[in-house]
Short mmCIF file of C-alpha atoms and ligand atoms in Angstrom, two decimals:
data_model
loop_
_atom_site.label_atom_id
_atom_site.label_comp_id
_atom_site.label_asym_id
_atom_site.label_seq_id
_atom_site.Cartn_x
_atom_site.Cartn_y
_atom_site.Cartn_z
CA MET T 10 51.27 -26.66 -63.67
CA ILE T 11 47.85 -28.37 -64.40
CA LEU T 12 47.66 -30.36 -67.52
CA THR T 13 44.84 -29.40 -69.98
CA GLU T 14 42.56 -31.84 -71.13
CA ILE T 15 44.22 -31.86 -74.63
CA GLU T 16 47.57 -32.24 -72.94
CA ARG T 17 46.07 -35.46 -71.01
CA ARG T 18 44.85 -36.98 -74.16
CA LEU T 19 45.96 -40.74 -74.67
CA ALA T 20 46.33 -42.14 -78.21
CA LYS T 21 42.92 -43.85 -79.55
CA ARG T 22 44.58 -47.37 -79.52
CA MET T 23 44.89 -47.13 -75.53
CA GLU T 24 40.97 -46.89 -75.59
CA ASN T 25 40.18 -50.66 -74.75
CA CYS T 26 43.66 -51.51 -73.24
CA GLU T 27 42.97 -52.32 -69.72
CA GLU T 28 45.32 -53.82 -67.33
CA ALA T 29 45.03 -57.65 -67.70
CA ALA T 30 42.50 -58.99 -65.46
CA THR T 31 44.55 -61.83 -63.84
CA LEU T 32 47.21 -59.23 -62.81
CA LYS T 33 44.50 -56.96 -61.32
CA ILE T 34 43.08 -59.84 -59.25
CA ALA T 35 46.74 -61.02 -58.15
CA ALA T 36 47.30 -57.47 -57.17
CA ARG T 37 44.14 -57.18 -55.29
CA ALA T 38 44.89 -60.54 -53.36
CA SER T 39 48.33 -59.43 -52.42
CA LEU T 40 46.76 -56.05 -50.94
CA LEU T 41 44.18 -58.18 -48.83
CA ARG T 42 46.92 -60.43 -47.74
CA SER T 43 49.20 -57.55 -46.47
CA GLN T 44 46.03 -56.37 -44.57
CA GLY T 45 46.27 -59.74 -42.70
CA LYS T 46 43.71 -61.55 -44.64
CA GLN T 47 43.95 -65.21 -45.42
CA ILE T 48 43.59 -65.76 -49.30
CA VAL T 49 43.60 -68.85 -51.11
CA SER T 50 44.53 -68.30 -54.70
CA LEU T 51 43.69 -70.16 -57.50
CA SER T 52 43.88 -67.69 -60.18
CA THR T 53 47.36 -67.61 -61.34
CA GLY T 54 48.51 -68.59 -64.71
CA GLU T 55 51.99 -69.92 -63.70
CA PRO T 56 53.51 -72.85 -62.53
CA ASP T 57 54.03 -72.83 -58.66
CA PHE T 58 57.40 -74.93 -58.95
CA PRO T 59 60.96 -73.14 -58.80
CA THR T 60 62.91 -72.93 -61.85
CA PRO T 61 64.94 -75.88 -62.36
CA GLU T 62 68.40 -75.85 -60.66
CA ASN T 63 70.52 -76.13 -63.51
CA ILE T 64 68.98 -73.28 -65.07
CA LYS T 65 69.38 -70.94 -62.25
CA LEU T 66 72.94 -72.05 -61.95
CA ALA T 67 73.53 -71.26 -65.87
CA ALA T 68 72.07 -67.35 -65.31
CA ILE T 69 74.22 -67.24 -62.14
CA ARG T 70 77.33 -68.24 -64.39
CA ALA T 71 76.39 -65.70 -66.94
CA ILE T 72 76.16 -63.15 -64.40
CA GLU T 73 79.85 -63.97 -63.01
CA GLN T 74 81.45 -64.09 -66.53
CA ASN T 75 79.85 -60.86 -67.29
CA PHE T 76 77.29 -61.99 -70.01
CA THR T 77 75.53 -59.00 -69.20
CA LYS T 78 75.56 -56.73 -72.14
CA TYR T 79 73.55 -56.06 -75.24
CA THR T 80 73.03 -59.30 -77.56
CA SER T 81 71.84 -59.29 -81.09
CA ALA T 82 68.46 -58.04 -81.28
CA GLU T 83 67.00 -61.12 -82.80
CA GLY T 84 68.52 -63.20 -79.95
CA MET T 85 71.97 -64.97 -79.62
CA PRO T 86 72.51 -66.75 -82.95
CA GLU T 87 73.48 -69.85 -80.62
CA LEU T 88 69.81 -69.93 -78.72
CA ARG T 89 68.06 -69.04 -82.15
CA ASP T 90 69.79 -72.20 -83.69
CA LEU T 91 68.73 -74.11 -80.59
CA VAL T 92 65.12 -73.16 -80.64
CA ALA T 93 65.11 -73.89 -84.51
CA GLN T 94 66.08 -77.40 -83.57
CA LYS T 95 63.70 -77.74 -80.79
CA PHE T 96 60.96 -77.01 -83.31
CA LYS T 97 61.90 -79.45 -85.74
CA HIS T 98 62.65 -82.12 -83.05
CA ASP T 99 59.56 -81.55 -80.74
CA ASP T 100 57.11 -80.42 -83.18
CA GLY T 101 58.07 -81.55 -86.94
CA VAL T 102 58.08 -77.75 -87.85
CA GLU T 103 60.86 -76.92 -90.71
CA SER T 104 62.83 -73.98 -88.98
CA SER T 105 66.33 -72.44 -89.16
CA ALA T 106 67.85 -69.58 -87.19
CA GLU T 107 66.88 -66.95 -89.63
CA ARG T 108 63.24 -68.42 -88.98
CA VAL T 109 63.50 -67.82 -85.31
CA LEU T 110 63.22 -64.68 -83.09
CA ILE T 111 63.93 -64.79 -79.29
CA THR T 112 61.35 -62.56 -77.60
CA SER T 113 60.62 -61.18 -74.02
CA GLY T 114 58.14 -63.89 -73.13
CA GLY T 115 55.67 -65.46 -75.20
CA LYS T 116 53.38 -62.72 -74.85
CA HIS T 117 55.97 -60.29 -76.56
CA ALA T 118 56.40 -62.77 -79.50
CA LEU T 119 52.70 -62.65 -80.10
CA SER T 120 52.45 -58.96 -79.85
CA ASN T 121 55.34 -58.44 -82.24
CA ALA T 122 53.55 -60.82 -84.76
CA LEU T 123 50.20 -59.12 -84.73
CA PHE T 124 51.79 -55.41 -84.92
CA VAL T 125 53.76 -56.34 -87.74
CA LEU T 126 51.10 -58.20 -89.61
CA CYS T 127 47.80 -56.09 -88.84
CA GLU T 128 46.62 -52.64 -89.09
CA ALA T 129 43.24 -50.86 -89.01
CA GLY T 130 40.91 -52.27 -91.51
CA ASP T 131 42.23 -56.02 -91.03
CA GLU T 132 40.10 -58.36 -89.10
CA ILE T 133 41.92 -61.07 -86.43
CA ILE T 134 39.65 -64.29 -85.99
CA ILE T 135 40.00 -65.30 -82.57
CA PRO T 136 37.87 -68.12 -81.27
CA SER T 137 36.13 -67.46 -78.04
CA PRO T 138 36.65 -68.12 -74.96
CA PHE T 139 40.14 -66.64 -75.33
CA TRP T 140 43.18 -65.78 -73.59
CA LEU T 141 42.64 -62.46 -72.29
CA SER T 142 45.65 -60.45 -74.08
CA TYR T 143 44.50 -61.34 -77.67
CA SER T 144 41.87 -58.84 -77.98
CA ALA T 145 43.82 -56.26 -76.27
CA MET T 146 46.67 -56.72 -78.66
CA ALA T 147 44.23 -57.04 -81.54
CA GLY T 148 43.01 -53.48 -80.27
CA LEU T 149 46.41 -52.23 -79.83
CA SER T 150 47.38 -53.28 -83.37
CA GLU T 151 44.03 -51.31 -84.62
CA ALA T 152 42.74 -54.51 -86.32
CA THR T 153 39.52 -55.53 -85.58
CA ALA T 154 38.91 -58.72 -83.42
CA VAL T 155 36.45 -61.00 -84.69
CA LEU T 156 34.99 -63.40 -81.89
CA VAL T 157 33.95 -66.80 -83.21
CA GLU T 158 32.16 -68.67 -80.32
CA THR T 159 33.48 -72.06 -79.66
CA LYS T 160 31.09 -74.45 -77.33
CA GLU T 161 31.85 -76.84 -74.47
CA GLU T 162 29.89 -79.49 -76.25
CA GLU T 163 32.46 -79.08 -79.17
CA ASP T 164 35.45 -79.30 -76.97
CA TRP T 165 35.86 -75.82 -77.40
CA LEU T 166 37.33 -76.19 -80.64
CA LEU T 167 36.96 -73.84 -83.76
CA THR T 168 35.24 -76.00 -86.21
CA PRO T 169 35.57 -75.43 -90.01
CA GLU T 170 32.00 -74.25 -90.30
CA ARG T 171 32.36 -71.50 -87.63
CA LEU T 172 35.54 -70.52 -89.07
CA GLU T 173 34.22 -70.18 -92.88
CA ASN T 174 31.12 -68.03 -91.15
CA ALA T 175 33.59 -65.69 -89.85
CA ILE T 176 35.72 -65.18 -92.79
CA THR T 177 35.30 -61.99 -94.81
CA PRO T 178 37.49 -60.30 -97.26
CA ALA T 179 39.02 -58.26 -94.44
CA SER T 180 40.14 -61.27 -92.58
CA ARG T 181 43.94 -61.33 -92.30
CA LEU T 182 44.86 -63.35 -89.44
CA LEU T 183 43.57 -66.42 -87.42
CA LEU T 184 44.98 -66.65 -83.69
CA LEU T 185 44.79 -70.07 -82.68
CA ASN T 186 45.78 -71.55 -79.20
CA THR T 187 46.62 -75.17 -78.35
CA PRO T 188 46.73 -76.14 -75.79
CA HIS T 189 44.28 -73.70 -74.81
CA ASN T 190 43.79 -71.13 -72.01
CA PRO T 191 41.38 -70.80 -70.21
CA THR T 192 39.67 -73.99 -71.21
CA SER T 193 42.33 -76.36 -71.24
CA THR T 194 41.34 -78.26 -74.65
CA ILE T 195 43.91 -79.12 -77.18
CA TYR T 196 43.26 -79.54 -80.96
CA SER T 197 44.13 -82.86 -82.45
CA GLU T 198 45.90 -83.11 -85.74
CA ALA T 199 42.75 -84.37 -87.49
CA HIS T 200 41.00 -80.92 -85.95
CA LEU T 201 43.82 -78.59 -87.24
CA ARG T 202 44.11 -80.43 -90.46
CA ALA T 203 40.09 -79.59 -91.17
CA LEU T 204 40.91 -76.04 -91.04
CA VAL T 205 43.97 -76.23 -93.63
CA PRO T 206 41.67 -76.00 -96.88
CA LEU T 207 39.97 -72.71 -95.52
CA ILE T 208 43.27 -71.33 -94.44
CA GLU T 209 44.76 -71.97 -97.72
CA GLU T 210 41.75 -70.85 -99.63
CA HIS T 211 41.62 -67.58 -97.95
CA GLU T 212 45.17 -66.83 -97.65
CA LEU T 213 45.01 -66.60 -93.93
CA ILE T 214 47.94 -65.92 -91.84
CA VAL T 215 47.77 -68.18 -88.78
CA VAL T 216 49.41 -67.36 -85.39
CA VAL T 217 49.52 -70.41 -83.21
CA ASP T 218 50.04 -69.82 -79.38
CA GLU T 219 51.67 -73.10 -77.96
CA LEU T 220 52.94 -72.07 -74.73
CA TYR T 221 51.12 -75.06 -72.83
CA GLU T 222 52.75 -77.58 -75.28
CA LYS T 223 54.39 -79.76 -72.57
CA LEU T 224 51.39 -79.92 -70.58
CA THR T 225 49.15 -82.40 -72.09
CA TYR T 226 47.21 -85.34 -70.02
CA ASP T 227 46.30 -88.74 -70.53
CA GLY T 228 48.93 -89.62 -73.18
CA ARG T 229 47.50 -86.72 -75.56
CA LYS T 230 50.05 -85.37 -77.85
CA HIS T 231 50.49 -81.80 -78.89
CA PHE T 232 50.34 -81.12 -82.77
CA SER T 233 51.65 -78.17 -84.37
CA LEU T 234 49.70 -76.56 -87.59
CA ALA T 235 53.10 -75.31 -89.09
CA SER T 236 54.11 -78.95 -89.31
CA ILE T 237 51.54 -79.29 -92.31
CA PRO T 238 53.75 -78.25 -95.36
CA GLU T 239 50.87 -76.86 -97.38
CA ILE T 240 50.61 -73.92 -95.25
CA ALA T 241 53.89 -73.76 -93.41
CA GLU T 242 54.55 -70.51 -95.16
CA GLN T 243 51.39 -69.16 -93.70
CA VAL T 244 52.25 -70.04 -89.92
CA VAL T 245 53.74 -68.20 -87.08
CA THR T 246 54.23 -70.44 -84.01
CA VAL T 247 54.63 -68.78 -80.84
CA ASN T 248 56.39 -70.66 -77.53
CA GLY T 249 58.32 -69.98 -75.03
CA LEU T 250 59.99 -71.23 -71.52
CA SER T 251 57.37 -69.66 -69.05
CA LYS T 252 55.29 -72.88 -68.61
CA ALA T 253 57.32 -75.70 -69.53
CA TYR T 254 60.22 -74.75 -67.40
CA ALA T 255 58.45 -72.78 -64.86
CA MET T 256 60.39 -69.51 -66.19
CA THR T 257 57.30 -66.91 -66.23
CA GLY T 258 59.45 -64.05 -64.25
CA TRP T 259 62.62 -64.85 -66.77
CA ARG T 260 60.61 -63.43 -69.90
CA LEU T 261 61.85 -65.63 -72.57
CA GLY T 262 59.97 -66.61 -75.35
CA TYR T 263 60.29 -67.51 -78.93
CA ALA T 264 58.62 -67.54 -82.50
CA THR T 265 59.47 -69.46 -85.89
CA GLY T 266 57.62 -68.54 -89.04
CA PRO T 267 58.11 -67.39 -92.57
CA GLU T 268 61.57 -65.02 -92.88
CA TRP T 269 59.78 -61.98 -94.01
CA ILE T 270 57.54 -62.08 -90.79
CA ILE T 271 60.36 -63.04 -88.40
CA SER T 272 62.46 -60.47 -89.75
CA ALA T 273 59.96 -57.48 -89.45
CA MET T 274 59.25 -58.86 -85.85
CA GLY T 275 62.87 -58.77 -85.38
CA ARG T 276 63.25 -54.98 -86.55
CA LEU T 277 60.17 -53.90 -84.48
CA GLN T 278 61.72 -55.50 -81.43
CA SER T 279 65.37 -53.93 -82.21
CA GLN T 280 63.62 -50.53 -82.13
CA ALA T 281 61.08 -51.26 -79.10
CA VAL T 282 63.13 -53.18 -76.59
CA SER T 283 66.34 -54.34 -78.29
CA HIS T 284 66.37 -57.99 -77.35
CA PRO T 285 65.18 -59.97 -74.27
CA SER T 286 67.70 -60.16 -71.32
CA SER T 287 71.21 -61.63 -72.00
CA ILE T 288 71.09 -63.58 -68.71
CA SER T 289 67.81 -65.26 -69.60
CA GLN T 290 69.08 -66.09 -72.96
CA LYS T 291 72.06 -68.07 -71.49
CA ALA T 292 69.45 -69.54 -69.02
CA ALA T 293 67.43 -70.70 -72.13
CA ILE T 294 70.34 -72.45 -73.67
CA GLU T 295 70.58 -74.45 -70.73
CA ALA T 296 66.91 -75.03 -70.50
CA LEU T 297 66.91 -76.47 -74.03
CA THR T 298 69.98 -78.50 -73.68
CA GLY T 299 70.25 -79.52 -70.13
CA PRO T 300 68.40 -82.47 -68.48
CA GLN T 301 64.70 -82.35 -69.52
CA GLU T 302 63.47 -84.56 -66.32
CA SER T 303 61.89 -81.62 -64.56
CA VAL T 304 59.48 -80.99 -67.41
CA GLU T 305 58.09 -84.47 -66.90
CA ILE T 306 57.99 -84.35 -63.22
CA MET T 307 56.06 -80.88 -63.19
CA ARG T 308 53.75 -82.56 -65.98
CA THR T 309 53.01 -85.60 -64.00
CA GLU T 310 52.08 -83.31 -60.79
CA PHE T 311 49.84 -81.36 -62.75
CA GLN T 312 48.09 -84.29 -64.05
CA LYS T 313 47.70 -85.53 -60.43
CA ARG T 314 46.41 -82.37 -59.45
CA ARG T 315 43.76 -82.17 -62.31
CA ASP T 316 42.50 -85.37 -60.92
CA ILE T 317 42.38 -84.26 -57.57
CA VAL T 318 40.55 -80.94 -58.43
CA VAL T 319 38.31 -82.47 -60.93
CA SER T 320 37.00 -85.17 -58.52
CA LEU T 321 36.40 -82.21 -55.73
CA LEU T 322 34.40 -80.00 -58.17
CA LYS T 323 32.28 -82.94 -59.29
CA GLU T 324 30.78 -82.55 -55.83
CA ILE T 325 29.68 -79.11 -56.42
CA PRO T 326 26.12 -78.57 -57.38
CA ASN T 327 24.90 -76.62 -60.33
CA ILE T 328 28.42 -76.04 -62.03
CA SER T 329 29.50 -77.80 -65.22
CA PHE T 330 32.96 -78.20 -66.78
CA SER T 331 34.92 -80.39 -68.91
CA THR T 332 38.03 -82.18 -67.63
CA PRO T 333 41.09 -80.63 -68.68
CA LYS T 334 43.18 -82.35 -71.31
CA ALA T 335 46.10 -79.96 -71.08
CA ALA T 336 47.24 -76.93 -69.31
CA PHE T 337 46.14 -76.10 -65.61
CA TYR T 338 42.80 -74.39 -65.78
CA VAL T 339 39.18 -75.65 -64.99
CA PHE T 340 36.88 -73.32 -66.95
CA PHE T 341 33.56 -74.30 -65.22
CA SER T 342 30.01 -73.02 -66.23
CA ILE T 343 28.24 -70.84 -63.55
CA ALA T 344 25.38 -70.15 -65.77
CA SER T 345 22.60 -71.51 -63.54
CA PHE T 346 23.67 -68.83 -60.94
CA ILE T 347 22.81 -65.92 -63.30
CA GLY T 348 20.00 -63.95 -61.98
CA LYS T 349 20.20 -65.69 -58.29
CA LYS T 350 20.92 -63.51 -55.40
CA LEU T 351 24.00 -63.33 -53.41
CA PRO T 352 23.96 -63.27 -49.81
CA SER T 353 24.66 -59.27 -50.10
CA GLY T 354 21.35 -59.21 -51.88
CA LYS T 355 23.09 -58.54 -55.32
CA ILE T 356 21.79 -60.12 -58.31
CA VAL T 357 24.41 -62.20 -59.91
CA LYS T 358 24.81 -61.06 -63.61
CA SER T 359 28.05 -62.58 -64.43
CA GLY T 360 31.20 -64.59 -62.93
CA GLU T 361 32.52 -61.15 -62.26
CA ASP T 362 29.81 -60.97 -59.29
CA ILE T 363 30.72 -64.30 -57.89
CA CYS T 364 34.45 -63.67 -58.38
CA GLU T 365 34.43 -60.55 -56.49
CA MET T 366 32.01 -62.24 -53.57
CA LEU T 367 34.60 -64.92 -53.43
CA LEU T 368 37.68 -62.77 -53.06
CA GLU T 369 36.33 -59.95 -51.04
CA ASP T 370 34.10 -62.15 -48.33
CA HIS T 371 35.73 -65.72 -48.37
CA GLY T 372 39.48 -65.10 -49.39
CA LEU T 373 39.19 -67.25 -52.56
CA ALA T 374 40.77 -65.55 -55.92
CA LEU T 375 39.60 -66.91 -59.05
CA VAL T 376 39.03 -65.36 -62.51
CA PRO T 377 35.45 -64.52 -63.99
CA GLY T 378 35.07 -65.70 -67.18
CA ASN T 379 34.19 -62.10 -68.25
CA ALA T 380 38.09 -61.51 -68.78
CA PHE T 381 38.24 -64.49 -71.55
CA GLY T 382 34.88 -63.46 -73.16
CA LYS T 383 32.71 -65.84 -71.41
CA PRO T 384 30.69 -64.11 -68.55
CA ASP T 385 28.96 -66.97 -67.36
CA ALA T 386 31.94 -68.84 -66.46
CA ILE T 387 34.95 -68.90 -64.11
CA ARG T 388 38.44 -69.86 -64.40
CA LEU T 389 40.13 -71.98 -61.63
CA SER T 390 43.99 -72.79 -61.97
CA PHE T 391 45.45 -75.75 -60.32
CA ALA T 392 48.71 -74.56 -60.66
CA ALA T 393 48.77 -74.38 -56.78
CA SER T 394 49.60 -76.74 -53.70
CA GLU T 395 47.21 -79.76 -53.10
CA SER T 396 46.46 -78.15 -49.64
CA ASP T 397 45.43 -74.79 -51.25
CA ILE T 398 43.36 -76.69 -53.99
CA ARG T 399 41.45 -78.23 -51.55
CA LYS T 400 41.03 -75.34 -49.40
CA GLY T 401 39.96 -73.33 -52.25
CA VAL T 402 37.39 -75.78 -53.65
CA ALA T 403 35.90 -76.19 -50.18
CA ILE T 404 35.37 -72.34 -50.02
CA LEU T 405 34.00 -72.39 -53.61
CA LYS T 406 31.52 -75.29 -52.75
CA SER T 407 30.25 -73.43 -49.53
CA ALA T 408 30.01 -70.04 -50.92
CA LEU T 409 27.96 -71.08 -53.95
CA GLY T 410 25.84 -72.89 -51.50
CA MET T 411 24.86 -69.49 -50.20
CA ILE T 412 23.52 -68.17 -53.45
CA SER T 413 19.85 -68.48 -53.60
C1 LIG F 3 47.78 -68.97 -73.74
C2 LIG F 3 49.04 -67.92 -73.32
N1 LIG F 3 49.87 -67.57 -74.15
C3 LIG F 3 50.88 -66.77 -73.56
C4 LIG F 3 51.19 -66.58 -72.41
C5 LIG F 3 52.26 -65.46 -72.17
O1 LIG F 3 53.54 -66.30 -71.68
P1 LIG F 3 54.69 -65.62 -71.28
O2 LIG F 3 54.76 -65.47 -69.83
O3 LIG F 3 55.67 -66.42 -72.13
O4 LIG F 3 54.71 -64.40 -71.85
C6 LIG F 3 50.37 -67.02 -71.49
C7 LIG F 3 50.48 -66.67 -69.95
O5 LIG F 3 49.59 -66.99 -69.40
C8 LIG F 3 49.18 -67.68 -71.82
O6 LIG F 3 48.15 -68.38 -71.05
#
């Protein structure tokens, strides 16, 4: 039977919901690889380390002990309690098991928060460039994403002035990300404190994505907005195991915040997905209570790679970037190439054109800034081996040299 146009109609909320650009590029890269092409990928947003052995063993034990049934929708009470302790101990954020929700990844915690808090007519303030799923999630919640420009010369940070200019009577939520993907900047305590009067005055709810908390460089320390008592009841803090413990595939994240929000997020989760995998939850208990050395080993290695990639990129003419302070990305400007000609004769309109050429003609996968709201930039991930970083940057240098 052929479906009619009416039967094929999708809900309006799907209009701007495209597959994440990062996943699309990864899929294209693996297709090219399967066709026998050599591909260097500096596009992924995940640690290239294996999950630490003690965590894997905890999951194996969970399976062997038949810990394979439903848990409570909000997550295992023991894990919720441990996460509350983690927030208190690491971040100075007051928490308790009732104020914690265990989710299927940080992304799921973020979408839960947006979906219970926002609806049509609400505005979500998002500093731009932004992590690509924020605008898609805002769209799915049917709220309006209000993108507020941040600038490289201001360390890509949202200033109180820019925040104030973006606030309207419809402002409902501010979505912050520190440390930040794609710019690898980090908000200091002073920067966050400077935003507090506006957050208080305009009664904004703030969702803070702290997934890269453990990956900070040169002695910098992450600071949690929710540790400021005056606004603690307005903040939902999202974090998870993906980046800190190299556990992206385990899909284990969490959030803490006011009980009225967390319990609504739990109700939504209970109806939509029940709860994160029981096995991943057992692994999470081990991640949080077991030896922590692997976290520091990975952080040190990323800092070393950061130094390598920065020194290599500095040798490429006509690009500019600020040194990553955290996370594992270099977000470099290709503004000086806009309007120039690729070897194919195509005129460069944005990072997308350059990234397409890099992948299709030179076998290098990077992510165009278009995906992050900044079309004249490109994101390079140094969550890759030193040899891939060296190969990738050499390809980039030579390919950019062919643009005239
Ligand atoms: C800023 C940011 N937040 C959230 C996530 C999602 O993390 P998870 O794998 O825990 O869903 C990512 C993943 O790339 C990210 O970069």
